[in-house]
């Protein structure tokens, strides 16, 4: 139920707060960056419901990276122990963006270090008793406070301008009207805020969710591939996608993150060369490969590449979504592989129902493998236009290509269509020029 990563200073308090028999994962000490990342990865694999982490066990930069790695695999509750931290702390402000909403920040008496400090177990218990919500952490969100204060000042300025234009109040020739000055003088917090605030320039345009910089997206786009059953072509599709990107000159990585109980590891049989850009993996046909039979830091490795492809294998078993579904949902592009038989179609509809029950509203690119033109059209027509819009479904017929090392013209067209939004601007232009050439 609970996972703990803590320094030796606070480990006993945390144990007392959660009770030893509820702890599924525990590591204590002062850690290096790599060791801390390994612990965060292991905690995610342990499937803990609540992770309690002490910020004093590692440096701040590594702490943030560890939380990012955990979040990539799990959406579990995270409680951080932050001794001596106060609102305005840049690290905690960053963590709020990673949905860390539980902060326990005991005071640190630096003047009496020799005196035994009180136990923080009651503080942890009190925090765990609360329902996780943004309201519990709002005082730490300094950016929100600044926005609110800025809005109040802008409102005052707007009201002053209106009064000045209407001439309803006496206005001094040397400054604002007296009523406005009285209002400001009556609230010293406004004066204090004005004197300390470095106002940013007004935004020139609305910030978009996807940022493009130098013809390339900032951050690493992730393509997740998962099958509704075994042997539906998940690994084939993932490798074809990775080769497609690498063939266009992009630094590409492909991860095998399938459930070993559902399907065997395949990448370990491709141990021909050492991975070129990040150690610890394999390399084939321009793509770095990492297999889940090794201890790997997915989040850290992804950041070293321009594109990442995740082979999640069978993502549904016994009418339940496998744990890899968290990675599937967080990816930029979701590809679902399915067969063309009647029983394959049953599993596909069951998968779509499971996605809806989990409120998974991402666009699903459904790739039907080993289907004739007639059979694909039959499957495609079984969903109405309205159902496709409501469930965000797009159906594609996968080309028949037994050799996964070969990418033919049809496969290129298919992958260009699926990934057009997330290909770089320059590459998109080339792809669409190619489309025009064939029309």
PDB file of C-alpha atoms in Angstrom, residues 323-438:
ATOM      1  CA  UNK A 323      -0.292  -1.763 -15.675  1.00  0.00           C
ATOM      2  CA  UNK A 324       1.360  -0.478 -18.838  1.00  0.00           C
ATOM      3  CA  UNK A 325      -1.842   1.420 -19.608  1.00  0.00           C
ATOM      4  CA  UNK A 326      -0.476   4.396 -17.647  1.00  0.00           C
ATOM      5  CA  UNK A 327       2.402   4.730 -20.114  1.00  0.00           C
ATOM      6  CA  UNK A 328      -0.037   4.222 -22.977  1.00  0.00           C
ATOM      7  CA  UNK A 329      -2.269   7.083 -21.821  1.00  0.00           C
ATOM      8  CA  UNK A 330       0.598   9.528 -21.195  1.00  0.00           C
ATOM      9  CA  UNK A 331       2.063   9.098 -24.681  1.00  0.00           C
ATOM     10  CA  UNK A 332       1.509  11.679 -27.426  1.00  0.00           C
ATOM     11  CA  UNK A 333       0.238   9.111 -29.929  1.00  0.00           C
ATOM     12  CA  UNK A 334      -1.672   5.897 -29.144  1.00  0.00           C
ATOM     13  CA  UNK A 335      -1.699   2.985 -31.608  1.00  0.00           C
ATOM     14  CA  UNK A 336      -3.876  -0.067 -30.870  1.00  0.00           C
ATOM     15  CA  UNK A 337      -3.138  -3.234 -32.844  1.00  0.00           C
ATOM     16  CA  UNK A 338      -5.843  -5.826 -33.502  1.00  0.00           C
ATOM     17  CA  UNK A 339      -6.473  -8.832 -35.702  1.00  0.00           C
ATOM     18  CA  UNK A 340      -9.223  -9.216 -38.272  1.00  0.00           C
ATOM     19  CA  UNK A 341     -11.083 -12.338 -37.104  1.00  0.00           C
ATOM     20  CA  UNK A 342     -14.434 -12.324 -35.337  1.00  0.00           C
ATOM     21  CA  UNK A 343     -12.847 -13.118 -31.985  1.00  0.00           C
ATOM     22  CA  UNK A 344     -10.289 -10.385 -32.558  1.00  0.00           C
ATOM     23  CA  UNK A 345     -13.145  -7.955 -33.120  1.00  0.00           C
ATOM     24  CA  UNK A 346     -14.729  -9.028 -29.817  1.00  0.00           C
ATOM     25  CA  UNK A 347     -11.495  -8.230 -27.998  1.00  0.00           C
ATOM     26  CA  UNK A 348     -11.257  -4.894 -29.779  1.00  0.00           C
ATOM     27  CA  UNK A 349     -14.757  -3.827 -28.705  1.00  0.00           C
ATOM     28  CA  UNK A 350     -13.990  -5.018 -25.157  1.00  0.00           C
ATOM     29  CA  UNK A 351     -10.844  -2.898 -25.173  1.00  0.00           C
ATOM     30  CA  UNK A 352     -12.730   0.195 -26.316  1.00  0.00           C
ATOM     31  CA  UNK A 353     -15.279  -0.372 -23.542  1.00  0.00           C
ATOM     32  CA  UNK A 354     -12.480  -0.635 -20.978  1.00  0.00           C
ATOM     33  CA  UNK A 355     -10.922   2.588 -22.244  1.00  0.00           C
ATOM     34  CA  UNK A 356     -14.256   4.359 -21.829  1.00  0.00           C
ATOM     35  CA  UNK A 357     -14.750   2.975 -18.322  1.00  0.00           C
ATOM     36  CA  UNK A 358     -11.349   4.403 -17.344  1.00  0.00           C
ATOM     37  CA  UNK A 359     -12.219   7.781 -18.944  1.00  0.00           C
ATOM     38  CA  UNK A 360      -9.370   7.359 -21.411  1.00  0.00           C
ATOM     39  CA  UNK A 361     -10.293   9.997 -23.957  1.00  0.00           C
ATOM     40  CA  UNK A 362      -7.148   9.980 -26.096  1.00  0.00           C
ATOM     41  CA  UNK A 363      -7.448   9.497 -29.842  1.00  0.00           C
ATOM     42  CA  UNK A 364      -7.016   5.793 -30.624  1.00  0.00           C
ATOM     43  CA  UNK A 365      -5.360   4.878 -33.922  1.00  0.00           C
ATOM     44  CA  UNK A 366      -6.584   1.323 -34.469  1.00  0.00           C
ATOM     45  CA  UNK A 367      -4.383  -0.727 -36.763  1.00  0.00           C
ATOM     46  CA  UNK A 368      -6.031  -3.855 -38.200  1.00  0.00           C
ATOM     47  CA  UNK A 369      -3.405  -6.430 -39.152  1.00  0.00           C
ATOM     48  CA  UNK A 370      -3.669  -9.361 -41.575  1.00  0.00           C
ATOM     49  CA  UNK A 371      -6.950  -8.126 -43.029  1.00  0.00           C
ATOM     50  CA  UNK A 372      -8.115  -8.197 -46.620  1.00  0.00           C
ATOM     51  CA  UNK A 373      -9.589  -5.041 -48.116  1.00  0.00           C
ATOM     52  CA  UNK A 374     -13.087  -6.499 -47.824  1.00  0.00           C
ATOM     53  CA  UNK A 375     -12.657  -7.604 -44.196  1.00  0.00           C
ATOM     54  CA  UNK A 376     -11.157  -4.250 -43.171  1.00  0.00           C
ATOM     55  CA  UNK A 377     -14.108  -2.397 -44.713  1.00  0.00           C
ATOM     56  CA  UNK A 378     -16.525  -4.665 -42.851  1.00  0.00           C
ATOM     57  CA  UNK A 379     -14.839  -3.890 -39.505  1.00  0.00           C
ATOM     58  CA  UNK A 380     -14.592  -0.189 -40.258  1.00  0.00           C
ATOM     59  CA  UNK A 381     -18.301   0.056 -41.147  1.00  0.00           C
ATOM     60  CA  UNK A 382     -19.382  -1.649 -37.918  1.00  0.00           C
ATOM     61  CA  UNK A 383     -18.706   1.647 -36.129  1.00  0.00           C
ATOM     62  CA  UNK A 384     -20.909   4.561 -37.101  1.00  0.00           C
ATOM     63  CA  UNK A 385     -19.459   7.979 -37.852  1.00  0.00           C
ATOM     64  CA  UNK A 386     -20.907   9.291 -34.592  1.00  0.00           C
ATOM     65  CA  UNK A 387     -19.376   6.441 -32.580  1.00  0.00           C
ATOM     66  CA  UNK A 388     -15.973   7.120 -34.130  1.00  0.00           C
ATOM     67  CA  UNK A 389     -16.253  10.784 -33.166  1.00  0.00           C
ATOM     68  CA  UNK A 390     -17.520  10.070 -29.647  1.00  0.00           C
ATOM     69  CA  UNK A 391     -14.840   7.456 -28.923  1.00  0.00           C
ATOM     70  CA  UNK A 392     -12.112   9.229 -30.963  1.00  0.00           C
ATOM     71  CA  UNK A 393     -11.422   6.195 -33.144  1.00  0.00           C
ATOM     72  CA  UNK A 394      -9.475   6.131 -36.415  1.00  0.00           C
ATOM     73  CA  UNK A 395      -9.170   2.824 -38.291  1.00  0.00           C
ATOM     74  CA  UNK A 396      -6.250   1.879 -40.533  1.00  0.00           C
ATOM     75  CA  UNK A 397      -5.476  -1.245 -42.549  1.00  0.00           C
ATOM     76  CA  UNK A 398      -1.903  -2.378 -41.919  1.00  0.00           C
ATOM     77  CA  UNK A 399       0.029  -3.369 -45.059  1.00  0.00           C
ATOM     78  CA  UNK A 400       1.066  -7.004 -45.258  1.00  0.00           C
ATOM     79  CA  UNK A 401       4.844  -7.023 -44.731  1.00  0.00           C
ATOM     80  CA  UNK A 402       6.301 -10.246 -43.239  1.00  0.00           C
ATOM     81  CA  UNK A 403       9.818  -8.793 -43.028  1.00  0.00           C
ATOM     82  CA  UNK A 404       9.785  -6.160 -40.298  1.00  0.00           C
ATOM     83  CA  UNK A 405      13.149  -4.779 -41.459  1.00  0.00           C
ATOM     84  CA  UNK A 406      11.540  -3.541 -44.686  1.00  0.00           C
ATOM     85  CA  UNK A 407       9.377  -0.437 -44.856  1.00  0.00           C
ATOM     86  CA  UNK A 408       7.430  -0.152 -48.091  1.00  0.00           C
ATOM     87  CA  UNK A 409       5.600   2.820 -49.592  1.00  0.00           C
ATOM     88  CA  UNK A 410       2.242   1.914 -48.018  1.00  0.00           C
ATOM     89  CA  UNK A 411       3.753   1.695 -44.525  1.00  0.00           C
ATOM     90  CA  UNK A 412       5.410   5.090 -44.970  1.00  0.00           C
ATOM     91  CA  UNK A 413       2.090   6.617 -46.026  1.00  0.00           C
ATOM     92  CA  UNK A 414       0.307   5.031 -43.069  1.00  0.00           C
ATOM     93  CA  UNK A 415       2.816   6.182 -40.428  1.00  0.00           C
ATOM     94  CA  UNK A 416       3.053   9.660 -41.954  1.00  0.00           C
ATOM     95  CA  UNK A 417      -0.723   9.961 -41.667  1.00  0.00           C
ATOM     96  CA  UNK A 418      -0.817   8.782 -38.034  1.00  0.00           C
ATOM     97  CA  UNK A 419       2.121  10.909 -36.858  1.00  0.00           C
ATOM     98  CA  UNK A 420       1.719  13.976 -39.082  1.00  0.00           C
ATOM     99  CA  UNK A 421       0.917  16.272 -36.149  1.00  0.00           C
ATOM    100  CA  UNK A 422       4.058  15.272 -34.262  1.00  0.00           C
ATOM    101  CA  UNK A 423       6.586  15.118 -37.061  1.00  0.00           C
ATOM    102  CA  UNK A 424       8.870  18.145 -37.299  1.00  0.00           C
ATOM    103  CA  UNK A 425       7.722  20.992 -39.538  1.00  0.00           C
ATOM    104  CA  UNK A 426      10.470  20.347 -42.075  1.00  0.00           C
ATOM    105  CA  UNK A 427       9.726  16.623 -42.280  1.00  0.00           C
ATOM    106  CA  UNK A 428       5.982  17.259 -42.573  1.00  0.00           C
ATOM    107  CA  UNK A 429       6.586  19.443 -45.598  1.00  0.00           C
ATOM    108  CA  UNK A 430       8.599  16.697 -47.268  1.00  0.00           C
ATOM    109  CA  UNK A 431       5.942  14.105 -46.502  1.00  0.00           C
ATOM    110  CA  UNK A 432       3.100  16.180 -47.924  1.00  0.00           C
ATOM    111  CA  UNK A 433       5.186  16.935 -51.012  1.00  0.00           C
ATOM    112  CA  UNK A 434       5.508  13.193 -51.418  1.00  0.00           C
ATOM    113  CA  UNK A 435       1.718  12.830 -51.160  1.00  0.00           C
ATOM    114  CA  UNK A 436       1.202  15.457 -53.851  1.00  0.00           C
ATOM    115  CA  UNK A 437       3.653  13.714 -56.123  1.00  0.00           C
ATOM    116  CA  UNK A 438       1.550  10.549 -56.024  1.00  0.00           C
TER     117      UNK A 438
END
